[in-house]
XYZ file of C-alpha atoms in Angstrom:
348
model
C -25.415 -3.112 8.166
C -24.451 -0.166 10.137
C -22.000 -1.578 12.183
C -20.577 -2.920 9.023
C -20.066 0.091 7.585
C -18.561 1.648 10.794
C -15.813 -1.381 10.817
C -15.179 -0.757 6.975
C -14.272 2.740 7.407
C -11.975 1.595 10.180
C -10.306 -0.724 7.994
C -9.820 1.920 4.926
C -8.508 4.179 8.041
C -5.716 1.626 8.444
C -4.941 1.121 4.705
C -5.013 5.176 4.362
C -2.616 5.561 7.589
C -0.327 2.908 6.355
C 0.028 4.374 2.752
C 0.165 7.817 4.362
C 3.255 6.786 6.146
C 4.877 4.740 3.572
C 4.330 7.269 0.541
C 4.989 10.562 2.177
C 8.946 9.964 1.768
C 8.158 10.442 -2.079
C 6.813 14.029 -1.377
C 9.623 14.978 0.920
C 12.607 13.668 -0.742
C 14.395 16.787 -1.052
C 13.358 18.253 2.490
C 15.064 15.053 3.961
C 18.202 15.469 1.888
C 18.296 19.199 2.766
C 17.821 18.446 6.550
C 20.567 15.667 7.193
C 23.093 16.755 4.117
C 22.674 13.785 2.004
C 22.517 13.207 -1.276
C 18.765 12.790 -2.798
C 19.536 9.470 -4.034
C 20.517 8.439 -0.844
C 17.089 9.375 0.671
C 15.611 7.798 -2.239
C 16.934 4.319 -0.908
C 14.276 4.596 1.981
C 11.801 3.735 -0.482
C 13.793 0.792 -1.800
C 14.672 -0.249 1.635
C 11.189 0.226 3.072
C 9.988 -2.091 0.219
C 12.411 -4.871 0.630
C 11.778 -5.230 4.212
C 8.271 -4.892 3.847
C 8.259 -7.769 1.531
C 10.548 -9.898 3.353
C 9.129 -9.362 7.092
C 5.307 -9.665 6.206
C 5.250 -13.443 5.096
C 7.377 -14.150 8.140
C 4.906 -12.300 10.392
C 1.920 -13.686 8.951
C 3.021 -16.910 9.212
C 4.037 -16.645 13.058
C 0.426 -15.317 13.711
C -1.490 -19.103 13.844
C -4.259 -19.022 15.619
C -4.132 -16.086 17.779
C -6.606 -13.347 18.051
C -6.293 -10.965 15.318
C -7.740 -7.981 16.911
C -4.878 -8.274 19.581
C -2.584 -8.690 16.771
C -3.429 -5.880 14.963
C -3.199 -3.801 18.197
C 0.288 -4.715 18.409
C 1.402 -4.208 14.753
C -0.545 -0.717 14.876
C 1.096 -0.039 18.184
C 4.904 -0.652 16.854
C 3.763 1.219 13.893
C 2.600 4.188 15.953
C 5.988 4.261 17.848
C 7.844 3.939 14.635
C 6.569 7.003 12.994
C 6.989 9.038 16.474
C 10.606 7.979 16.161
C 11.002 9.109 12.634
C 9.483 12.642 13.715
C 12.033 12.877 16.648
C 15.109 11.259 14.468
C 18.094 13.556 14.818
C 20.236 12.135 12.240
C 19.875 9.825 8.975
C 20.645 6.793 10.799
C 18.104 7.024 13.365
C 15.528 7.998 10.427
C 16.451 5.029 8.682
C 16.263 2.815 11.596
C 12.747 3.895 12.414
C 11.480 3.412 8.933
C 12.792 -0.087 9.145
C 10.165 -0.443 12.225
C 7.461 1.009 10.202
C 8.293 -1.192 7.155
C 8.465 -4.472 9.453
C 5.104 -4.176 10.465
C 3.263 -2.672 7.846
C 2.687 -5.375 5.162
C 1.375 -7.621 8.634
C -0.825 -4.915 9.554
C -2.674 -4.750 6.047
C -2.768 -8.150 5.826
C -4.825 -8.673 8.815
C -7.044 -5.633 8.171
C -7.828 -7.655 4.631
C -8.620 -10.458 6.548
C -10.913 -8.955 8.615
C -12.403 -7.450 5.431
C -13.082 -10.828 4.286
C -14.629 -12.210 7.423
C -16.666 -9.305 7.688
C -18.086 -8.547 4.323
C -20.892 -10.321 2.836
C -19.958 -12.020 -0.353
C -21.687 -9.536 -2.390
C -19.693 -6.691 -0.563
C -16.216 -8.202 -0.696
C -15.029 -7.079 -4.007
C -16.422 -3.256 -2.725
C -14.360 -3.579 0.522
C -11.303 -5.209 -0.774
C -11.060 -2.121 -3.424
C -11.929 0.654 -0.769
C -8.994 -1.039 1.443
C -6.630 -0.541 -1.621
C -8.297 2.805 -2.396
C -6.940 3.818 1.300
C -3.355 3.690 -0.091
C -4.799 5.953 -3.183
C -6.421 8.377 -0.978
C -3.125 8.341 1.103
C -1.591 9.618 -2.234
C -4.471 11.987 -3.163
C -4.559 13.741 -0.058
C -1.856 12.242 2.390
C 1.190 12.902 0.231
C 0.048 16.243 -0.771
C -0.839 17.262 3.167
C 2.582 15.975 4.168
C 4.242 17.850 1.530
C 2.439 21.009 2.296
C 2.765 20.356 6.360
C 6.746 19.985 5.571
C 6.813 23.171 3.534
C 4.859 25.214 6.325
C 6.054 23.798 9.805
C 8.840 21.366 8.757
C 9.106 17.793 7.299
C 8.888 16.520 11.178
C 5.405 17.863 11.702
C 4.235 15.235 9.041
C 4.994 12.486 11.090
C 3.773 13.965 14.218
C 0.468 14.095 12.501
C 0.423 10.439 11.202
C 1.529 9.489 14.863
C -1.732 11.411 15.994
C -4.056 9.681 13.445
C -2.443 6.097 14.178
C -3.415 6.818 18.045
C -7.077 7.556 17.092
C -7.224 4.550 14.806
C -5.830 2.104 17.580
C -8.577 3.137 20.148
C -11.317 2.655 17.197
C -9.690 -0.927 16.687
C -10.214 -1.834 20.083
C -13.745 -0.582 20.458
C -15.223 -1.510 16.972
C -13.641 -4.772 15.505
C -14.575 -8.080 16.658
C -12.073 -9.524 19.428
C -12.597 -13.269 18.697
C -11.978 -13.603 15.210
C -9.032 -15.582 14.297
C -7.629 -18.342 11.636
C -8.934 -21.628 12.031
C -7.246 -23.423 15.128
C -5.280 -26.566 14.128
C -2.219 -28.364 13.859
C -2.248 -26.865 10.179
C -0.966 -23.744 11.495
C 2.345 -24.807 11.616
C 4.718 -22.992 9.336
C 5.257 -25.628 6.836
C 1.430 -26.078 6.604
C 0.939 -22.445 5.845
C 3.739 -22.033 3.231
C 2.063 -25.026 1.389
C 0.340 -22.477 -0.160
C 2.981 -21.308 -2.506
C 2.995 -24.966 -4.263
C -0.448 -24.004 -5.713
C -0.123 -23.238 -9.590
C -2.337 -20.689 -9.529
C -0.873 -18.886 -6.550
C 2.611 -19.162 -8.144
C 1.190 -17.390 -11.104
C -0.863 -14.806 -9.262
C 2.272 -13.470 -7.470
C 4.486 -13.162 -10.559
C 1.475 -11.374 -12.140
C 1.474 -8.842 -9.201
C 4.990 -8.771 -9.132
C 5.736 -7.646 -12.950
C 2.637 -5.626 -13.033
C 3.827 -3.124 -10.208
C 7.852 -3.340 -11.267
C 7.327 -0.696 -14.145
C 5.055 1.737 -12.752
C 6.890 1.931 -9.239
C 10.094 2.950 -10.996
C 8.143 6.160 -12.109
C 6.383 6.492 -8.942
C 9.287 6.615 -6.395
C 10.943 9.504 -8.429
C 7.686 11.343 -9.280
C 8.590 14.703 -7.632
C 11.981 15.081 -9.365
C 10.190 14.184 -12.422
C 8.063 16.631 -11.983
C 10.372 19.308 -10.881
C 13.383 18.559 -13.303
C 12.277 16.579 -16.207
C 8.661 18.372 -16.727
C 9.998 21.607 -15.115
C 6.729 22.138 -13.292
C 6.522 25.422 -11.023
C 6.813 24.495 -7.222
C 3.767 25.406 -6.555
C 1.920 23.583 -9.034
C 3.919 20.190 -7.877
C 1.402 19.596 -4.983
C -1.514 19.728 -7.615
C 0.343 17.240 -9.997
C 0.628 14.911 -6.846
C -3.217 14.978 -6.086
C -4.104 14.460 -9.829
C -1.858 11.523 -9.705
C -3.260 10.092 -6.591
C -6.832 10.808 -7.707
C -6.278 8.644 -10.693
C -4.390 5.823 -8.696
C -7.740 5.972 -6.658
C -9.954 5.721 -9.601
C -7.706 2.931 -10.735
C -8.499 0.804 -7.305
C -12.420 1.767 -7.918
C -12.262 0.435 -11.301
C -10.497 -2.435 -10.083
C -13.148 -3.349 -7.995
C -15.661 -3.073 -10.699
C -13.111 -5.529 -12.826
C -13.196 -7.893 -9.964
C -17.216 -7.788 -9.758
C -17.304 -8.541 -13.536
C -14.923 -10.247 -15.383
C -11.961 -10.227 -13.340
C -8.568 -11.469 -14.176
C -9.780 -11.915 -18.003
C -9.583 -8.326 -18.997
C -6.294 -7.498 -17.834
C -3.977 -8.486 -20.555
C -5.484 -5.868 -22.730
C -4.844 -3.026 -20.043
C -1.457 -4.461 -19.394
C -0.429 -3.837 -23.517
C -1.887 -0.317 -22.841
C 0.478 0.285 -19.760
C 3.361 -0.816 -21.643
C 2.944 1.286 -24.332
C 2.840 4.265 -21.813
C 6.033 3.271 -20.247
C 7.705 2.979 -23.417
C 6.562 6.443 -24.667
C 7.291 8.166 -21.186
C 11.072 8.654 -21.606
C 10.228 10.727 -25.280
C 7.182 12.555 -23.794
C 9.043 14.004 -20.885
C 10.180 16.479 -23.328
C 6.787 17.953 -24.169
C 5.346 18.986 -20.832
C 1.486 18.496 -21.588
C 2.370 14.743 -23.478
C 4.468 13.688 -20.335
C 1.859 14.810 -17.825
C -1.158 13.014 -19.544
C 1.180 9.893 -20.026
C 2.256 9.898 -16.429
C -1.702 10.689 -15.395
C -2.821 7.518 -17.621
C -0.224 5.346 -15.872
C -1.628 6.281 -12.478
C -5.040 5.069 -13.926
C -3.671 1.775 -14.970
C -1.567 1.306 -11.880
C -3.783 -0.802 -9.553
C -6.334 -2.197 -11.952
C -4.939 -5.978 -10.685
C -5.344 -5.309 -7.066
C -9.008 -6.532 -6.252
C -9.193 -9.048 -9.268
C -5.868 -11.121 -7.847
C -6.682 -10.654 -4.261
C -10.186 -12.070 -4.448
C -8.732 -14.670 -6.603
C -6.038 -15.513 -4.163
C -8.281 -15.379 -1.244
C -10.737 -17.728 -2.796
C -8.238 -20.262 -3.376
C -7.155 -19.933 0.503
C -10.454 -20.366 1.797
C -11.260 -23.329 -0.184
C -7.857 -25.226 0.142
C -5.752 -23.559 2.861
C -8.049 -21.766 5.481
C -5.054 -22.023 7.807
C -2.989 -19.685 5.399
C -5.670 -17.036 5.361
C -3.626 -13.784 6.555
C -0.732 -15.107 4.437
C -2.864 -15.198 1.443
C -4.214 -11.600 2.547
C -0.594 -10.401 2.381
C 0.927 -11.857 -1.032
C -0.863 -8.891 -3.331
C 1.234 -6.567 -1.123
C 4.549 -8.562 -0.457
C 5.028 -9.319 -4.120
C 3.875 -5.829 -5.191
C 6.724 -4.681 -3.176
C 9.256 -7.145 -4.532
C 8.139 -5.667 -7.976
C 9.236 -2.237 -6.945
C 12.873 -3.355 -6.857
C 13.308 -4.085 -10.504
């Protein structure tokens, strides 16, 4: 049990560093705009570009993994991730910056998918919902602590310091992966590992509905999240010194969202989600009106953070359950579906 706890912490740390690297751009949009003398909307495209490349590259990489040892695959992916973030920190111009973000995006989705596969393999059945919820919470912790920390580092030491810090943490995680995760874990080895057989999972009706639910669930909320800093500073006119606190509050609510997601998965699962979606739709409809009233606007955004990730654990466990029974050769691909289609949702 102690070994499982250590392995769980490592897997959650992977989710954290991936989320830290992905979300930090939101916190330093204005700094990057000033550093490279480009419009803030242009820097905002880094978020869109990251999400699209993440979404398209993840299924390609996960279907190529086949029966390879997943520890080696994860080490390779996280090694490329580390190099990509170091390149971001050293970027002399906006083109190199964007290119380095492309490299990071290409491997990030596959890395979290392999981590999810490890989580499914290592966790006892009664602990699966707990671990999946915490893996998603790793991204929320990145919002709660990572983005505000990155914003603070950027303000104090320059935006590059945030990516040097991510690189340092990534090197530590690489070492922990090597010494702590099982070296012999892999997907079932058979002819069914061929690309066509792995993609057969998309023919399953419930899988099709699951990915559509994920995509449309995140579509609305991520429009708000991408431009959260300008909303805080320009629309709600929050003082600069309080913006970091606002990010922490929002991130904390998204962390609670993932934890509640695990509780929902343990109990009624997807049956609960329609009521939550109605509430979330109401929050989105009211937001443009409430931005003129600072307190109410903040309450609306905070509640959006609370509903943001409630779908994660129920849908992930549902999809993985189908994969284990009917598509074992597609375990890593199935682990990636939620992340892939959440990023597609970001583009709506």
